Each structure stands twice: as structure tokens, then as C-alpha cells.
Amino acid sequence: QVQLAESGGGLVQAGGSLRLSCAASGRTFSNYDMGWFRQAPGKEREFVASISWVGGATRYADFVKGRFTISRDNAKNTVYLQMNSLKAEDTAVYYCAAPNRKFYTGYTDPVDFGSWGQGTQVTVFS
């Protein structure tokens, strides 16, 4: 089981930026995809972005394409989410997640992610 700890959330004005970090521990970080999800009040948890364990291929939800960038630093066991041009509708709790299966890529469904961080609140005001 991997332990995940997010940081970097906060309050930001619309159009601003935030960078979320997620530190992982407990298993070989570089063997697994990593993902970011979010959940707004009264809504389902939704996929935001993921990054492959091999080659660093990335996937994004349509609503963040061109604004958010996911990256990873395997030497630091950390995955990042750079969020630019933030909108009020980006307000949510953001979760870092890791799948159970290693050496496999392409996960975007929350059911495929067995480990979750505690979440970090992002609030965008206009």
C-alpha cells in the first residue's frame, strides 16, 4: 500500500495559478501511473489528469486541457499538478491517487485507483 500526501491547495483569484504536490511513500513510485482527481460539493469525484509510469505520457480531462499540467519527479517520489488560468468552477477538493497495478498505464476511472491522499482544498473566487 502506498501513502499519499497532497499539499499546495488554497484560495486564489480567478485567472491565477496554483501548484499542487503529492508525495508518495511505501512502494516503488516509478513503477506506477499517478493521477489527480477532484470533487466539488454535491458532485461525483472526477478525473483531472494522469501521468504514465513509462515515458511520462499524460492524459487530461477536456475541461483542464491547456490550463493544467501534470508532471512527476521519480527521484522525489512526487507528482505535481500545475494549475493555470483557474476558474471558479475549478473549486473542489483535489485528490492524488495511485492505482494498485504496476507496470500498467492508461487508468482514468477512479475505481482503478486503490490509494488516495487526504485531499487538498482549492477555492477560486472571482
JSON list of C-alpha atoms in Angstrom, two decimals:
[
{"chain": "A", "resi": 1, "resn": "GLN", "atom": "CA", "xyz": [0.00, 0.00, 0.00]},
{"chain": "A", "resi": 2, "resn": "VAL", "atom": "CA", "xyz": [1.25, 3.45, -0.85]},
{"chain": "A", "resi": 3, "resn": "GLN", "atom": "CA", "xyz": [0.79, 6.52, 1.31]},
{"chain": "A", "resi": 4, "resn": "LEU", "atom": "CA", "xyz": [-0.04, 9.79, -0.44]},
{"chain": "A", "resi": 5, "resn": "ALA", "atom": "CA", "xyz": [0.05, 13.31, 0.94]},
{"chain": "A", "resi": 6, "resn": "GLU", "atom": "CA", "xyz": [-1.13, 16.33, -1.05]},
{"chain": "A", "resi": 7, "resn": "SER", "atom": "CA", "xyz": [-0.18, 19.94, -0.45]},
{"chain": "A", "resi": 8, "resn": "GLY", "atom": "CA", "xyz": [-0.42, 23.27, -2.19]},
{"chain": "A", "resi": 9, "resn": "GLY", "atom": "CA", "xyz": [-4.12, 23.99, -2.18]},
{"chain": "A", "resi": 10, "resn": "GLY", "atom": "CA", "xyz": [-5.53, 27.34, -1.17]},
{"chain": "A", "resi": 11, "resn": "LEU", "atom": "CA", "xyz": [-7.56, 30.37, -2.08]},
{"chain": "A", "resi": 12, "resn": "VAL", "atom": "CA", "xyz": [-6.84, 32.06, -5.41]},
{"chain": "A", "resi": 13, "resn": "GLN", "atom": "CA", "xyz": [-8.47, 34.64, -7.59]},
{"chain": "A", "resi": 14, "resn": "ALA", "atom": "CA", "xyz": [-9.88, 33.61, -10.96]},
{"chain": "A", "resi": 15, "resn": "GLY", "atom": "CA", "xyz": [-7.15, 33.69, -13.59]},
{"chain": "A", "resi": 16, "resn": "GLY", "atom": "CA", "xyz": [-4.49, 32.84, -11.04]},
{"chain": "A", "resi": 17, "resn": "SER", "atom": "CA", "xyz": [-2.34, 29.76, -10.57]},
{"chain": "A", "resi": 18, "resn": "LEU", "atom": "CA", "xyz": [-1.63, 27.09, -8.00]},
{"chain": "A", "resi": 19, "resn": "ARG", "atom": "CA", "xyz": [0.73, 24.16, -7.91]},
{"chain": "A", "resi": 20, "resn": "LEU", "atom": "CA", "xyz": [-0.32, 21.02, -6.09]},
{"chain": "A", "resi": 21, "resn": "SER", "atom": "CA", "xyz": [2.16, 18.44, -4.91]},
{"chain": "A", "resi": 22, "resn": "CYS", "atom": "CA", "xyz": [1.67, 14.84, -3.86]},
{"chain": "A", "resi": 23, "resn": "ALA", "atom": "CA", "xyz": [4.39, 12.98, -2.02]},
{"chain": "A", "resi": 24, "resn": "ALA", "atom": "CA", "xyz": [4.27, 9.19, -2.17]},
{"chain": "A", "resi": 25, "resn": "SER", "atom": "CA", "xyz": [5.84, 6.63, 0.10]},
{"chain": "A", "resi": 26, "resn": "GLY", "atom": "CA", "xyz": [5.63, 2.92, 0.75]},
{"chain": "A", "resi": 27, "resn": "ARG", "atom": "CA", "xyz": [6.40, 1.39, -2.63]},
{"chain": "A", "resi": 28, "resn": "THR", "atom": "CA", "xyz": [8.41, 1.93, -5.80]},
{"chain": "A", "resi": 29, "resn": "PHE", "atom": "CA", "xyz": [6.88, 5.15, -7.09]},
{"chain": "A", "resi": 30, "resn": "SER", "atom": "CA", "xyz": [8.33, 4.92, -10.59]},
{"chain": "A", "resi": 31, "resn": "ASN", "atom": "CA", "xyz": [6.51, 1.65, -11.37]},
{"chain": "A", "resi": 32, "resn": "TYR", "atom": "CA", "xyz": [3.03, 3.17, -11.21]},
{"chain": "A", "resi": 33, "resn": "ASP", "atom": "CA", "xyz": [0.88, 5.66, -13.03]},
{"chain": "A", "resi": 34, "resn": "MET", "atom": "CA", "xyz": [-0.30, 8.58, -10.92]},
{"chain": "A", "resi": 35, "resn": "GLY", "atom": "CA", "xyz": [-3.48, 10.58, -11.15]},
{"chain": "A", "resi": 36, "resn": "TRP", "atom": "CA", "xyz": [-5.27, 13.68, -9.92]},
{"chain": "A", "resi": 37, "resn": "PHE", "atom": "CA", "xyz": [-8.99, 13.80, -9.30]},
{"chain": "A", "resi": 38, "resn": "ARG", "atom": "CA", "xyz": [-11.30, 16.39, -7.85]},
{"chain": "A", "resi": 39, "resn": "GLN", "atom": "CA", "xyz": [-14.64, 16.50, -6.11]},
{"chain": "A", "resi": 40, "resn": "ALA", "atom": "CA", "xyz": [-16.84, 19.55, -5.76]},
{"chain": "A", "resi": 41, "resn": "PRO", "atom": "CA", "xyz": [-19.67, 19.72, -3.21]},
{"chain": "A", "resi": 42, "resn": "GLY", "atom": "CA", "xyz": [-22.64, 17.65, -4.33]},
{"chain": "A", "resi": 43, "resn": "LYS", "atom": "CA", "xyz": [-20.79, 16.21, -7.32]},
{"chain": "A", "resi": 44, "resn": "GLU", "atom": "CA", "xyz": [-19.10, 12.95, -8.17]},
{"chain": "A", "resi": 45, "resn": "ARG", "atom": "CA", "xyz": [-15.36, 12.59, -7.98]},
{"chain": "A", "resi": 46, "resn": "GLU", "atom": "CA", "xyz": [-13.96, 13.23, -11.45]},
{"chain": "A", "resi": 47, "resn": "PHE", "atom": "CA", "xyz": [-10.75, 12.57, -13.30]},
{"chain": "A", "resi": 48, "resn": "VAL", "atom": "CA", "xyz": [-8.48, 15.56, -13.86]},
{"chain": "A", "resi": 49, "resn": "ALA", "atom": "CA", "xyz": [-5.16, 14.23, -15.14]},
{"chain": "A", "resi": 50, "resn": "SER", "atom": "CA", "xyz": [-2.83, 11.25, -15.09]},
{"chain": "A", "resi": 51, "resn": "ILE", "atom": "CA", "xyz": [0.77, 10.54, -15.93]},
{"chain": "A", "resi": 52, "resn": "SER", "atom": "CA", "xyz": [2.22, 7.27, -17.08]},
{"chain": "A", "resi": 53, "resn": "TRP", "atom": "CA", "xyz": [4.90, 5.37, -15.23]},
{"chain": "A", "resi": 54, "resn": "VAL", "atom": "CA", "xyz": [6.69, 4.85, -18.55]},
{"chain": "A", "resi": 55, "resn": "GLY", "atom": "CA", "xyz": [7.68, 7.71, -20.80]},
{"chain": "A", "resi": 56, "resn": "GLY", "atom": "CA", "xyz": [5.66, 10.25, -18.85]},
{"chain": "A", "resi": 57, "resn": "ALA", "atom": "CA", "xyz": [2.67, 10.19, -21.20]},
{"chain": "A", "resi": 58, "resn": "THR", "atom": "CA", "xyz": [-0.13, 12.37, -19.88]},
{"chain": "A", "resi": 59, "resn": "ARG", "atom": "CA", "xyz": [-3.91, 12.41, -20.09]},
{"chain": "A", "resi": 60, "resn": "TYR", "atom": "CA", "xyz": [-6.24, 15.26, -19.24]},
{"chain": "A", "resi": 61, "resn": "ALA", "atom": "CA", "xyz": [-9.92, 15.84, -18.80]},
{"chain": "A", "resi": 62, "resn": "ASP", "atom": "CA", "xyz": [-11.24, 18.12, -21.53]},
{"chain": "A", "resi": 63, "resn": "PHE", "atom": "CA", "xyz": [-12.14, 20.83, -19.05]},
{"chain": "A", "resi": 64, "resn": "VAL", "atom": "CA", "xyz": [-8.48, 21.32, -17.99]},
{"chain": "A", "resi": 65, "resn": "LYS", "atom": "CA", "xyz": [-6.67, 20.84, -21.27]},
{"chain": "A", "resi": 66, "resn": "GLY", "atom": "CA", "xyz": [-4.38, 23.75, -21.99]},
{"chain": "A", "resi": 67, "resn": "ARG", "atom": "CA", "xyz": [-4.65, 25.04, -18.42]},
{"chain": "A", "resi": 68, "resn": "PHE", "atom": "CA", "xyz": [-3.34, 22.25, -16.16]},
{"chain": "A", "resi": 69, "resn": "THR", "atom": "CA", "xyz": [-0.11, 20.30, -16.41]},
{"chain": "A", "resi": 70, "resn": "ILE", "atom": "CA", "xyz": [0.71, 17.08, -14.59]},
{"chain": "A", "resi": 71, "resn": "SER", "atom": "CA", "xyz": [4.32, 16.08, -14.04]},
{"chain": "A", "resi": 72, "resn": "ARG", "atom": "CA", "xyz": [6.31, 13.74, -11.85]},
{"chain": "A", "resi": 73, "resn": "ASP", "atom": "CA", "xyz": [9.73, 13.60, -10.27]},
{"chain": "A", "resi": 74, "resn": "ASN", "atom": "CA", "xyz": [10.59, 9.97, -9.62]},
{"chain": "A", "resi": 75, "resn": "ALA", "atom": "CA", "xyz": [13.72, 10.93, -7.67]},
{"chain": "A", "resi": 76, "resn": "LYS", "atom": "CA", "xyz": [11.49, 12.77, -5.18]},
{"chain": "A", "resi": 77, "resn": "ASN", "atom": "CA", "xyz": [8.55, 10.33, -5.32]},
{"chain": "A", "resi": 78, "resn": "THR", "atom": "CA", "xyz": [6.34, 13.30, -6.09]},
{"chain": "A", "resi": 79, "resn": "VAL", "atom": "CA", "xyz": [3.67, 14.13, -8.64]},
{"chain": "A", "resi": 80, "resn": "TYR", "atom": "CA", "xyz": [2.62, 17.70, -9.37]},
{"chain": "A", "resi": 81, "resn": "LEU", "atom": "CA", "xyz": [-0.38, 19.47, -10.84]},
{"chain": "A", "resi": 82, "resn": "GLN", "atom": "CA", "xyz": [0.31, 22.95, -12.15]},
{"chain": "A", "resi": 83, "resn": "MET", "atom": "CA", "xyz": [-2.99, 24.77, -12.49]},
{"chain": "A", "resi": 84, "resn": "ASN", "atom": "CA", "xyz": [-3.12, 27.98, -14.52]},
{"chain": "A", "resi": 85, "resn": "SER", "atom": "CA", "xyz": [-5.97, 30.24, -15.64]},
{"chain": "A", "resi": 86, "resn": "LEU", "atom": "CA", "xyz": [-8.09, 28.97, -12.79]},
{"chain": "A", "resi": 87, "resn": "LYS", "atom": "CA", "xyz": [-11.84, 29.40, -12.93]},
{"chain": "A", "resi": 88, "resn": "ALA", "atom": "CA", "xyz": [-14.48, 29.46, -10.22]},
{"chain": "A", "resi": 89, "resn": "GLU", "atom": "CA", "xyz": [-15.71, 26.08, -11.46]},
{"chain": "A", "resi": 90, "resn": "ASP", "atom": "CA", "xyz": [-12.31, 24.57, -10.62]},
{"chain": "A", "resi": 91, "resn": "THR", "atom": "CA", "xyz": [-13.20, 24.94, -6.94]},
{"chain": "A", "resi": 92, "resn": "ALA", "atom": "CA", "xyz": [-13.06, 21.47, -5.40]},
{"chain": "A", "resi": 93, "resn": "VAL", "atom": "CA", "xyz": [-11.09, 19.16, -3.17]},
{"chain": "A", "resi": 94, "resn": "TYR", "atom": "CA", "xyz": [-8.23, 17.76, -5.23]},
{"chain": "A", "resi": 95, "resn": "TYR", "atom": "CA", "xyz": [-7.01, 14.23, -4.60]},
{"chain": "A", "resi": 96, "resn": "CYS", "atom": "CA", "xyz": [-3.86, 12.48, -5.62]},
{"chain": "A", "resi": 97, "resn": "ALA", "atom": "CA", "xyz": [-4.34, 8.79, -6.41]},
{"chain": "A", "resi": 98, "resn": "ALA", "atom": "CA", "xyz": [-2.32, 5.74, -7.32]},
{"chain": "A", "resi": 99, "resn": "PRO", "atom": "CA", "xyz": [-3.50, 2.51, -8.96]},
{"chain": "A", "resi": 100, "resn": "ASN", "atom": "CA", "xyz": [-2.88, -0.91, -7.43]},
{"chain": "A", "resi": 101, "resn": "ARG", "atom": "CA", "xyz": [-1.47, -2.37, -10.59]},
{"chain": "A", "resi": 102, "resn": "LYS", "atom": "CA", "xyz": [2.10, -1.58, -11.52]},
{"chain": "A", "resi": 103, "resn": "PHE", "atom": "CA", "xyz": [3.65, -1.60, -14.97]},
{"chain": "A", "resi": 104, "resn": "TYR", "atom": "CA", "xyz": [0.29, -0.70, -16.44]},
{"chain": "A", "resi": 105, "resn": "THR", "atom": "CA", "xyz": [-0.81, 2.59, -17.89]},
{"chain": "A", "resi": 106, "resn": "GLY", "atom": "CA", "xyz": [-3.92, 4.40, -19.01]},
{"chain": "A", "resi": 107, "resn": "TYR", "atom": "CA", "xyz": [-6.09, 4.46, -15.91]},
{"chain": "A", "resi": 108, "resn": "THR", "atom": "CA", "xyz": [-8.63, 7.28, -15.66]},
{"chain": "A", "resi": 109, "resn": "ASP", "atom": "CA", "xyz": [-11.53, 5.68, -13.77]},
{"chain": "A", "resi": 110, "resn": "PRO", "atom": "CA", "xyz": [-11.49, 6.27, -10.01]},
{"chain": "A", "resi": 111, "resn": "VAL", "atom": "CA", "xyz": [-12.34, 2.59, -9.42]},
{"chain": "A", "resi": 112, "resn": "ASP", "atom": "CA", "xyz": [-8.92, 1.66, -10.80]},
{"chain": "A", "resi": 113, "resn": "PHE", "atom": "CA", "xyz": [-7.12, 3.71, -8.17]},
{"chain": "A", "resi": 114, "resn": "GLY", "atom": "CA", "xyz": [-6.73, 1.93, -4.85]},
{"chain": "A", "resi": 115, "resn": "SER", "atom": "CA", "xyz": [-4.74, 4.52, -2.91]},
{"chain": "A", "resi": 116, "resn": "TRP", "atom": "CA", "xyz": [-5.84, 8.08, -2.22]},
{"chain": "A", "resi": 117, "resn": "GLY", "atom": "CA", "xyz": [-4.47, 11.07, -0.41]},
{"chain": "A", "resi": 118, "resn": "GLN", "atom": "CA", "xyz": [-6.48, 13.07, 2.10]},
{"chain": "A", "resi": 119, "resn": "GLY", "atom": "CA", "xyz": [-7.23, 15.79, -0.42]},
{"chain": "A", "resi": 120, "resn": "THR", "atom": "CA", "xyz": [-6.40, 19.48, -0.59]},
{"chain": "A", "resi": 121, "resn": "GLN", "atom": "CA", "xyz": [-8.95, 22.25, -0.99]},
{"chain": "A", "resi": 122, "resn": "VAL", "atom": "CA", "xyz": [-8.72, 24.61, -3.95]},
{"chain": "A", "resi": 123, "resn": "THR", "atom": "CA", "xyz": [-11.04, 27.60, -3.88]},
{"chain": "A", "resi": 124, "resn": "VAL", "atom": "CA", "xyz": [-11.18, 30.01, -6.81]},
{"chain": "A", "resi": 125, "resn": "PHE", "atom": "CA", "xyz": [-13.01, 33.30, -6.29]},
{"chain": "A", "resi": 126, "resn": "SER", "atom": "CA", "xyz": [-13.98, 35.85, -8.90]}
]
